[in-house]
PDB file of C-alpha atoms in Angstrom:
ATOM      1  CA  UNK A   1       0.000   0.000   0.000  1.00  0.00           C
ATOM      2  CA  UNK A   2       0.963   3.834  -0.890  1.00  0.00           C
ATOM      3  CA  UNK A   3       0.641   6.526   0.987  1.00  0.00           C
ATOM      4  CA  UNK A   4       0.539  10.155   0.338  1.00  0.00           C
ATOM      5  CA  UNK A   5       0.644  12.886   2.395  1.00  0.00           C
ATOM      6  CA  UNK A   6       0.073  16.628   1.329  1.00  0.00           C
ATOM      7  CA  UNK A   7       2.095  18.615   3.478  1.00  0.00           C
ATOM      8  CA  UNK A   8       2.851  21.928   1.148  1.00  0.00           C
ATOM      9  CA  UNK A   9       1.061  24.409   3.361  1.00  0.00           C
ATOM     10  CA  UNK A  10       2.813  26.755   5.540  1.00  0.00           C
ATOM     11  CA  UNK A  11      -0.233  26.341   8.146  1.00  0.00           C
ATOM     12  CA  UNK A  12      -0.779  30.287   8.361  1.00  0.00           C
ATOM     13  CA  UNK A  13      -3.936  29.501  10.949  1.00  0.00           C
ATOM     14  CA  UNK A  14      -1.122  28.464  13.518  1.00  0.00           C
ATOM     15  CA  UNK A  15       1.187  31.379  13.305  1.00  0.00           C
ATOM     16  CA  UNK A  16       3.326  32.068  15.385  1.00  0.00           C
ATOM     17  CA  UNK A  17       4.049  28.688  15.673  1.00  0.00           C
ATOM     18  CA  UNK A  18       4.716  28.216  11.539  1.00  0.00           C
ATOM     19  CA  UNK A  19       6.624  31.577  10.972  1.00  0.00           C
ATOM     20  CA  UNK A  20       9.625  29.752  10.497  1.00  0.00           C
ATOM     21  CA  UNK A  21       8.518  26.286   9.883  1.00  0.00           C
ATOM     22  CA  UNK A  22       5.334  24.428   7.823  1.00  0.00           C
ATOM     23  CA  UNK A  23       2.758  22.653   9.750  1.00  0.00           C
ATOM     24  CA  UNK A  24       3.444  19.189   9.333  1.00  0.00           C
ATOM     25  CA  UNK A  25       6.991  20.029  11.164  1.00  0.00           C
ATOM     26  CA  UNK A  26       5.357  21.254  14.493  1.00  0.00           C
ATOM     27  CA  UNK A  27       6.952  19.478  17.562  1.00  0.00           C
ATOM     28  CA  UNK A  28       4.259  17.387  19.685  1.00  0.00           C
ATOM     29  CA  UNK A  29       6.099  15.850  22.254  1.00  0.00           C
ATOM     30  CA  UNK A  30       9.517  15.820  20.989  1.00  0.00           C
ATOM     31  CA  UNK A  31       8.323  14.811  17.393  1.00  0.00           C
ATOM     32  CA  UNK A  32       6.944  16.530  14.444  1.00  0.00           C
ATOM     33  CA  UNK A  33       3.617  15.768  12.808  1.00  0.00           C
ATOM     34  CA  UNK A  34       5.247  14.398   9.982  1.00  0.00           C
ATOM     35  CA  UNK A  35       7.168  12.002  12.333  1.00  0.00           C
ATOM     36  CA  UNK A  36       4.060  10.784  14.344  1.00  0.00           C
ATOM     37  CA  UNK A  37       2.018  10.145  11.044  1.00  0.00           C
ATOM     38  CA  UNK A  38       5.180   8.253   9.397  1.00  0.00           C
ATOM     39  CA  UNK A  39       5.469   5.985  12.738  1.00  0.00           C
ATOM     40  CA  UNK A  40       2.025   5.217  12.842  1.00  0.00           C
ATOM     41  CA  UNK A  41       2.357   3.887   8.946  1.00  0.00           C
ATOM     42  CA  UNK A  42       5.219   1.899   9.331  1.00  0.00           C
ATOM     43  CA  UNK A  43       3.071   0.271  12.289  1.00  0.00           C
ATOM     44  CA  UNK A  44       0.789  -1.013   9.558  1.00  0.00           C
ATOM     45  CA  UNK A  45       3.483  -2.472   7.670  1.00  0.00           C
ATOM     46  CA  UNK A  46       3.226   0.695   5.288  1.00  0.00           C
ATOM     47  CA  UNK A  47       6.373   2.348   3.809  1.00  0.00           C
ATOM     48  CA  UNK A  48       5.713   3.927   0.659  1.00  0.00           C
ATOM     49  CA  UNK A  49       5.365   7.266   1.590  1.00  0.00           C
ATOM     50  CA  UNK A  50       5.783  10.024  -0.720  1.00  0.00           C
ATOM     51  CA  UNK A  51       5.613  13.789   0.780  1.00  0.00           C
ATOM     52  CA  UNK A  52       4.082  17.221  -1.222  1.00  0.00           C
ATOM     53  CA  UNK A  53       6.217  19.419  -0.120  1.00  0.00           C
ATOM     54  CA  UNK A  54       5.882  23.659  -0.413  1.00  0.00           C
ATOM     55  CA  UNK A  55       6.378  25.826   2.156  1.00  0.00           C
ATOM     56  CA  UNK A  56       9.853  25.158   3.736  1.00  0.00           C
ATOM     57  CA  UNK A  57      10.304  22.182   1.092  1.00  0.00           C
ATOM     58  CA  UNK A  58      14.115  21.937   1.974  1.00  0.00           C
ATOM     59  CA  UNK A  59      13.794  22.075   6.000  1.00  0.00           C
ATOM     60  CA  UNK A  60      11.232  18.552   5.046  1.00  0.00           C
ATOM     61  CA  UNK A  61      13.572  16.918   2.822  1.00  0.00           C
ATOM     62  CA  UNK A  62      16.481  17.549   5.629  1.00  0.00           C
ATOM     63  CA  UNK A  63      14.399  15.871   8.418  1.00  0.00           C
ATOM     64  CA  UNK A  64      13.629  12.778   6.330  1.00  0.00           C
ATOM     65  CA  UNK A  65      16.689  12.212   4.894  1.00  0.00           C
ATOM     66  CA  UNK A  66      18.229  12.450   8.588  1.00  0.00           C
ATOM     67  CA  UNK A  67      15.210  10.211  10.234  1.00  0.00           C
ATOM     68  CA  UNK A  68      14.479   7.659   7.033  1.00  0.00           C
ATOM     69  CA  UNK A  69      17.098   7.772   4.272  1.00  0.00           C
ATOM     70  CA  UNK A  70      16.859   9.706   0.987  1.00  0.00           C
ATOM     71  CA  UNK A  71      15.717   6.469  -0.969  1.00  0.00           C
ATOM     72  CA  UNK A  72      12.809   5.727   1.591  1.00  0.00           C
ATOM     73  CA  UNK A  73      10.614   7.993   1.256  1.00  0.00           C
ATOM     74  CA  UNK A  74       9.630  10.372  -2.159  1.00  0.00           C
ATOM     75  CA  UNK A  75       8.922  14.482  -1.761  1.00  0.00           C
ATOM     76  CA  UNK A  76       7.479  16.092  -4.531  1.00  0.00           C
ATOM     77  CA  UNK A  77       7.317  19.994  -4.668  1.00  0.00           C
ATOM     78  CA  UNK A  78       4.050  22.105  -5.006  1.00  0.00           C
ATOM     79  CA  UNK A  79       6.412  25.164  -6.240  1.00  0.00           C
ATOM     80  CA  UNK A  80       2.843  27.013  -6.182  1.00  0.00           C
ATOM     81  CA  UNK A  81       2.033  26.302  -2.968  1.00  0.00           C
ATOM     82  CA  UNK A  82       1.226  30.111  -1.959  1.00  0.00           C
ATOM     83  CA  UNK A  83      -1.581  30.546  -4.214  1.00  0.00           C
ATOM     84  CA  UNK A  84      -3.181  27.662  -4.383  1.00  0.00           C
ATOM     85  CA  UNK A  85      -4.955  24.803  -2.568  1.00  0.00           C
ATOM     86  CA  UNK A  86      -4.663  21.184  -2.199  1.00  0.00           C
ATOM     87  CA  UNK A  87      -6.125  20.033  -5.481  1.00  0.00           C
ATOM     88  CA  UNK A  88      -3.141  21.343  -7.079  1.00  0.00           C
ATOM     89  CA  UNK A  89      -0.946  19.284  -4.700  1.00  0.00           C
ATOM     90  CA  UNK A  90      -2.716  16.697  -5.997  1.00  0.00           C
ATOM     91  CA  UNK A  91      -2.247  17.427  -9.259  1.00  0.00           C
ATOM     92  CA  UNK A  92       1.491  17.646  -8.854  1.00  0.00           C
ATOM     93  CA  UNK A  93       1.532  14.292  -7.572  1.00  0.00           C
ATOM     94  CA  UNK A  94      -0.399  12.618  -9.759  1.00  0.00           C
ATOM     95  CA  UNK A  95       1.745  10.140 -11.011  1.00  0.00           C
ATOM     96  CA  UNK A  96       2.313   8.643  -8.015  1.00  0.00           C
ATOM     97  CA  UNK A  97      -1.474   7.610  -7.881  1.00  0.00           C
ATOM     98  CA  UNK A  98      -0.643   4.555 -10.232  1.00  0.00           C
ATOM     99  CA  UNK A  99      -1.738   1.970  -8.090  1.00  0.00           C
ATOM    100  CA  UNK A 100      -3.741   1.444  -4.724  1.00  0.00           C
ATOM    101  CA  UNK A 101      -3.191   4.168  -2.032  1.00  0.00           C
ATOM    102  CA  UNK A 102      -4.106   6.293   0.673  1.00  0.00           C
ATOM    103  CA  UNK A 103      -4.642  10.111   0.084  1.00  0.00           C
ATOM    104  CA  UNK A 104      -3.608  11.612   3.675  1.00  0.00           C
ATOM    105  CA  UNK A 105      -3.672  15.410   4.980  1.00  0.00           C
ATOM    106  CA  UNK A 106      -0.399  16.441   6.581  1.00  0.00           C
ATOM    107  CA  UNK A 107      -2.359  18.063   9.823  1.00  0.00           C
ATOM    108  CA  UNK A 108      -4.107  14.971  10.560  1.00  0.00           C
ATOM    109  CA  UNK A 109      -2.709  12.703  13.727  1.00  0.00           C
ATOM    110  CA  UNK A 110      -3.988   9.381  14.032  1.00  0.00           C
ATOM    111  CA  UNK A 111      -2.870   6.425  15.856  1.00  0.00           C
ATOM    112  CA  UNK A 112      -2.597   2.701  13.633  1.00  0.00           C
ATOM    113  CA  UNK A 113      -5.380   1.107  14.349  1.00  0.00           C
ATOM    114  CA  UNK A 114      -7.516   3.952  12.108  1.00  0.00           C
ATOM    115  CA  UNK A 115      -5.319   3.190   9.332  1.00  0.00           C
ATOM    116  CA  UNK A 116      -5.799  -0.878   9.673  1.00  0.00           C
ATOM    117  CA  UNK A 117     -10.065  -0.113  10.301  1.00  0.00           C
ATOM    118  CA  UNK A 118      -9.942   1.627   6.635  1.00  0.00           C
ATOM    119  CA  UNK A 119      -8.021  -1.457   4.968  1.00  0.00           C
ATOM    120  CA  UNK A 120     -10.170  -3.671   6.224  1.00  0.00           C
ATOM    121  CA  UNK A 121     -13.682  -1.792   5.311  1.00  0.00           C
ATOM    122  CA  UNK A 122     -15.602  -3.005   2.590  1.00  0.00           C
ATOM    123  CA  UNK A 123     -13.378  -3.232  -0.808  1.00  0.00           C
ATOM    124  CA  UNK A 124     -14.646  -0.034  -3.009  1.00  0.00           C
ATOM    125  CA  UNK A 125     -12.943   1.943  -5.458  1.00  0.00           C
ATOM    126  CA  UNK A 126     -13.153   4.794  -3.010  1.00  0.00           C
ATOM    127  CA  UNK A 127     -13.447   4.935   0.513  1.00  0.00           C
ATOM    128  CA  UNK A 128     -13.824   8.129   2.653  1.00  0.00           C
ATOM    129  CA  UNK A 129     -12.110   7.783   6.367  1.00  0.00           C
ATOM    130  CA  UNK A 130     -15.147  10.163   8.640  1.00  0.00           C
ATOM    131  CA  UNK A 131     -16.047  10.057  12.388  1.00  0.00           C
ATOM    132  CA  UNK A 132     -18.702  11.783  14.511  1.00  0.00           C
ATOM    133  CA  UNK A 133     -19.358  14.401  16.819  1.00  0.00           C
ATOM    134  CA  UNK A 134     -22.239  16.291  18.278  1.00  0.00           C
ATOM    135  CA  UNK A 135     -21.631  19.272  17.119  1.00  0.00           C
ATOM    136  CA  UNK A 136     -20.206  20.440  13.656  1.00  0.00           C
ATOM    137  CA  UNK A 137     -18.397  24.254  13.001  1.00  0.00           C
ATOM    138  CA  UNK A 138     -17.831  25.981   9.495  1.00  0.00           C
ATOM    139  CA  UNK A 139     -14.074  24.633   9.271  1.00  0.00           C
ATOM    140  CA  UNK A 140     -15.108  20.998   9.473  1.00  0.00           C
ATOM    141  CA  UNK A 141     -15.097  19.145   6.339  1.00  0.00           C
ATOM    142  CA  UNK A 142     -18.807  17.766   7.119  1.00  0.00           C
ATOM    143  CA  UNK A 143     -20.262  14.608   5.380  1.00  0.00           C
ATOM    144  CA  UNK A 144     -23.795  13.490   4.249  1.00  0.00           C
ATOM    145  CA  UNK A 145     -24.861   9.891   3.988  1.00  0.00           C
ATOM    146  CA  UNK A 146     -27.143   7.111   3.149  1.00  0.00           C
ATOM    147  CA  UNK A 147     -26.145   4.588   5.032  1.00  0.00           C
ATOM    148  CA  UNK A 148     -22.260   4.840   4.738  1.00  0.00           C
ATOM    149  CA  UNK A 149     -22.589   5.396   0.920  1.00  0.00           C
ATOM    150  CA  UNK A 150     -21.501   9.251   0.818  1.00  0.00           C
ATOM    151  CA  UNK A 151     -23.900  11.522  -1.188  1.00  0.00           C
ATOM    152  CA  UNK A 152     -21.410  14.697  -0.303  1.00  0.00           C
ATOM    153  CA  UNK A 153     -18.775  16.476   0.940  1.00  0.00           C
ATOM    154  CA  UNK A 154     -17.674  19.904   1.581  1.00  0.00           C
ATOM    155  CA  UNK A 155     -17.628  22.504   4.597  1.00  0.00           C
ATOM    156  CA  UNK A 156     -21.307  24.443   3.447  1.00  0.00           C
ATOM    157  CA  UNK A 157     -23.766  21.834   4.558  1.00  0.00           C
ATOM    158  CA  UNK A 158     -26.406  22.479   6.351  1.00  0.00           C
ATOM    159  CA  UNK A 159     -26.626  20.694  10.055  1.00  0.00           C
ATOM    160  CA  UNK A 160     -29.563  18.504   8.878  1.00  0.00           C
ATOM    161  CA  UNK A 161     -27.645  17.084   6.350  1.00  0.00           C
ATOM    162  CA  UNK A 162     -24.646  16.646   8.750  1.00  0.00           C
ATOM    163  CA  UNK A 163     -23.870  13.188   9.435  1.00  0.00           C
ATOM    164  CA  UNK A 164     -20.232  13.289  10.220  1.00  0.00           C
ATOM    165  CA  UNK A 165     -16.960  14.687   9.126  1.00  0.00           C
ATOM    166  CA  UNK A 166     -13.688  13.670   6.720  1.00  0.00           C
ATOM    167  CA  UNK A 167     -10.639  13.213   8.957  1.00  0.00           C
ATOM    168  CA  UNK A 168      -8.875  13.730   5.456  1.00  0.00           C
ATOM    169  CA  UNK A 169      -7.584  10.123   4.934  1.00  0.00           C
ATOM    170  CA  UNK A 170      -8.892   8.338   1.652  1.00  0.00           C
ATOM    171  CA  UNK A 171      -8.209   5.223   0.479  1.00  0.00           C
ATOM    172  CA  UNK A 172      -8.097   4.679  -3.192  1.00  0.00           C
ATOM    173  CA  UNK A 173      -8.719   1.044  -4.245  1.00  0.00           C
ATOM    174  CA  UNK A 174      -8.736  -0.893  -8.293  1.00  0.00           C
ATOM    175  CA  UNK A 175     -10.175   1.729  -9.967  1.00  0.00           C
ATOM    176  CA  UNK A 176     -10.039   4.255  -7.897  1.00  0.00           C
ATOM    177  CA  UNK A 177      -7.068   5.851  -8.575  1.00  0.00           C
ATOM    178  CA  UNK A 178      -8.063   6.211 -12.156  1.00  0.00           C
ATOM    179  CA  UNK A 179     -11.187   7.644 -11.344  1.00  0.00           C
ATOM    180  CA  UNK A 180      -8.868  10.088  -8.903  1.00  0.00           C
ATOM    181  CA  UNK A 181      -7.290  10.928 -11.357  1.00  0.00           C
ATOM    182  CA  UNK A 182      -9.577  11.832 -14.045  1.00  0.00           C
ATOM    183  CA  UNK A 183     -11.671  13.688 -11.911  1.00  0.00           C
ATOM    184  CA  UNK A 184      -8.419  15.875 -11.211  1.00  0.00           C
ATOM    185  CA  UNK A 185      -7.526  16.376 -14.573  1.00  0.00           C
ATOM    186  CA  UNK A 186     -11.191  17.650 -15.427  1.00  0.00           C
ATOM    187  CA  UNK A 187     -10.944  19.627 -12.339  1.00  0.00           C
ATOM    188  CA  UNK A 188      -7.223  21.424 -12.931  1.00  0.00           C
ATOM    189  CA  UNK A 189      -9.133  22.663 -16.650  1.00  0.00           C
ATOM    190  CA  UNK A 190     -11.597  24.461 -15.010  1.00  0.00           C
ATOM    191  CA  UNK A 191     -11.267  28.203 -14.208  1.00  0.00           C
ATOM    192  CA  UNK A 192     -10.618  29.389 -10.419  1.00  0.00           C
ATOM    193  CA  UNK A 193      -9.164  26.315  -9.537  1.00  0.00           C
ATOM    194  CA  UNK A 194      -6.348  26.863  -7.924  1.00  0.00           C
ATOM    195  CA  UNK A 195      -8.764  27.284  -4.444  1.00  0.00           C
ATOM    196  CA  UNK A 196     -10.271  24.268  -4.909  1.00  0.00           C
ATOM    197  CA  UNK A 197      -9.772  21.646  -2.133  1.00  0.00           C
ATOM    198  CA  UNK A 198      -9.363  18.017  -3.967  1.00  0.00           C
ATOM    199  CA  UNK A 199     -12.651  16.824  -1.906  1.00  0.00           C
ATOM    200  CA  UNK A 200     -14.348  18.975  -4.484  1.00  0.00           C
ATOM    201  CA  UNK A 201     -13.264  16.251  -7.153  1.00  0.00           C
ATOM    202  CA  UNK A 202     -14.716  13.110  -4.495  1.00  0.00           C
ATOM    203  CA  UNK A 203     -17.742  14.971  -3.694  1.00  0.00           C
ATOM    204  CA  UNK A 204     -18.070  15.588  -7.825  1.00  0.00           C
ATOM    205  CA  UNK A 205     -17.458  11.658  -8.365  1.00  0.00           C
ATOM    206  CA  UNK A 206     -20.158  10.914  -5.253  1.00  0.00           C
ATOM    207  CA  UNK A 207     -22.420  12.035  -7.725  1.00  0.00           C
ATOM    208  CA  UNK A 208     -21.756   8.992 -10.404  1.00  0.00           C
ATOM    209  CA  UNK A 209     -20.063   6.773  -9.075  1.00  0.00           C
ATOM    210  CA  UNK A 210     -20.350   4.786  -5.565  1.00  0.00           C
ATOM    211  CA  UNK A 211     -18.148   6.017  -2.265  1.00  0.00           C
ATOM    212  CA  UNK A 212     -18.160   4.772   0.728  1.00  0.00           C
ATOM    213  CA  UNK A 213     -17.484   5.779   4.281  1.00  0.00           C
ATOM    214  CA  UNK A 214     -15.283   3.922   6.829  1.00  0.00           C
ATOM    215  CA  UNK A 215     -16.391   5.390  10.270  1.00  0.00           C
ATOM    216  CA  UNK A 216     -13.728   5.308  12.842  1.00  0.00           C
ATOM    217  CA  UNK A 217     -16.146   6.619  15.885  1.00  0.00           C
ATOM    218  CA  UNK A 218     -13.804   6.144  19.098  1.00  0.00           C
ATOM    219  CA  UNK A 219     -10.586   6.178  18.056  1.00  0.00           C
ATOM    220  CA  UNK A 220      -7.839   8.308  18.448  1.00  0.00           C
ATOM    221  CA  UNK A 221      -7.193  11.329  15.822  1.00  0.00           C
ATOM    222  CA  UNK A 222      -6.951  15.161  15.673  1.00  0.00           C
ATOM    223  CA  UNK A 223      -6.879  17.865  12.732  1.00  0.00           C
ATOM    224  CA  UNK A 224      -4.121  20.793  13.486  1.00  0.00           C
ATOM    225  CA  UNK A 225      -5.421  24.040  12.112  1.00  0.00           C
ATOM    226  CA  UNK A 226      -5.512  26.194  15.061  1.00  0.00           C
ATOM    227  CA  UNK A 227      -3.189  26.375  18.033  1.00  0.00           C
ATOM    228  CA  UNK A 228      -5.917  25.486  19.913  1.00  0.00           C
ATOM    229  CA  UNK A 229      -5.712  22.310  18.167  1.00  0.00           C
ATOM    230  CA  UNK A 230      -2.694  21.366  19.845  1.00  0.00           C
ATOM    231  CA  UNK A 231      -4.188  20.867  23.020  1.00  0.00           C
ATOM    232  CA  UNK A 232      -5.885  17.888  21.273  1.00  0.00           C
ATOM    233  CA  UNK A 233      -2.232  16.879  19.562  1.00  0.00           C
ATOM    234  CA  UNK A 234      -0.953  16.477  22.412  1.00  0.00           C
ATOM    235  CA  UNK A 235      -3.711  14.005  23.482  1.00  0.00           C
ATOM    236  CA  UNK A 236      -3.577  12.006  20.850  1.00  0.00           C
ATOM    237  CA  UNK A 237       0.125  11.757  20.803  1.00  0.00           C
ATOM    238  CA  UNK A 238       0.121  10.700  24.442  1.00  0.00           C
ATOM    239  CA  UNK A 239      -2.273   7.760  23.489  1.00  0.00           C
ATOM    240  CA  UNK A 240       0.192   6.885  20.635  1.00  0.00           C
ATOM    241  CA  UNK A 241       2.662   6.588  23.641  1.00  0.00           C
ATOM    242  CA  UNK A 242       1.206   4.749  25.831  1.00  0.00           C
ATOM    243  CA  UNK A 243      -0.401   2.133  23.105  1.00  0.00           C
ATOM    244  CA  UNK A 244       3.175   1.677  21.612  1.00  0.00           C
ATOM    245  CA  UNK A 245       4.249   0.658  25.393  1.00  0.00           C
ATOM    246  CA  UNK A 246       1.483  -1.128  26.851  1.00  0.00           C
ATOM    247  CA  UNK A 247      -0.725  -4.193  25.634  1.00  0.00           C
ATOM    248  CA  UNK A 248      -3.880  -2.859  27.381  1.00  0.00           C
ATOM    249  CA  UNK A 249      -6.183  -0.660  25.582  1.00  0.00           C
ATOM    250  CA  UNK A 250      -6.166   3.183  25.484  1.00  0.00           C
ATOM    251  CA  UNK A 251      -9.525   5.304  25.747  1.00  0.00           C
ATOM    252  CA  UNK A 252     -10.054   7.467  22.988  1.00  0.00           C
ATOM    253  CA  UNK A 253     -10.307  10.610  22.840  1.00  0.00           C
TER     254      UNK A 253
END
């Protein structure tokens, strides 16, 4: 299985903390996002992990050629990274979407056992990694569903139509990355779309073709957009800890 991970943002949302440094290399205890999401991958017996790079490209390619070896893991560079949005990182790493993989944000913290409950949900050409909470703000990349077939995507539903929310992790199975990929390339002709996010594309293949949802309700994971956020980093990392040292189970938080 491939993994990649679309870290080209500079994380403006968390400044100070990203004036000198992107998001995905903010220290949560002792580590950097980056780090915890890699460790948590090679838990799962993943390790072909290739990183979209933008914002402070070369301080990323430094850390994992220290940590992992230049011929581990791929970077590719989003050289436009400043004015544009993710479904241009996409875009730029489209190649790399050859065979079956998961699509992963570079803000999202997760410990391994959400990564093993989306390989073993139901085998679909696309599958959309959600979970639940009570209540559901403007930022949050909310879901609507029939069942756990998603019908759409995208930060402007209404709260009646509000059945979850994307953790940004999709898995991309047979012919899913094609499908990925098409739906990118018709996406990248449009005008004005170098603000698109690439859920735009999943929510516009929702509409044809059949995606699923793999809900991960009680299990560990965070989003880092704001430095209140990193309150919740710092929970989930702890339960990272103590899982990786301990046979008994962890509460979720």
């Amino acid at each position: 299985m491939k993994v990649i991970i679309l870290s080209a943002g500079q994380g403006k949302r968390l400044l100070p903390h990203t004036a000198k440094d992107p998001k995905c290399l903010l220290s949560i205890q002792g580590k950097t996002i980056l780090e915890w999401q890699i460790s948590e991958l090679h838990k799962c017996g993943i390790d072909q992990i290739t990183v979209v790079t933008g914002y402070g490209a070369e301080k990323v390619d430094t850390l994992l050629q220290q940590k992992y070896g230049i011929q581990d893991i791929k970077t590719y560079l989003n050289s436009d990274y400043a004015v544009t949005d993710n479904l241009v990182s996409c875009w730029k790493v489209r190649d790399e979407m050859n065979e079956d993989f998961i699509l992963l944000n570079g803000d999202t913290l997760f410990e391994a056992e959400v990564i093993k409950t989306l390989l073993a949900s139901p085998e679909t050409p696309i599958t959309v990694t959600i979970s639940h909470k009570d209540l559901y703000d403007a930022d949050d990349m909310k879901v609507c569903l029939a069942g756990t077939r998603l019908l759409n995507i995208g930060k402007n539903l209404l709260s009646e139509r509000t059945h979850g929310e994307s953790i940004g992790m999709i898995l991309f199975r047979n012919d899913g990355p094609a499908l990925f990929r098409s739906g990118l390339q018709k996406a990248i002709s449009e005008v004005q779309t170098t603000h698109k996010w690439y859920l735009s594309v999943i929510d516009a293949i929702a509409q044809k073709k059949t995606v699923l949802t793999c809900s991960i309700r009680g299990l560990s994971w965070c989003e880092v957009d704001y430095p209140a956020d990193l309150i919740d980093a710092e929970k989930v990392v702890k339960s990272l800890t103590v899982n990786s040292s301990s046979e008994n189970p962890v509460k979720a938080f």
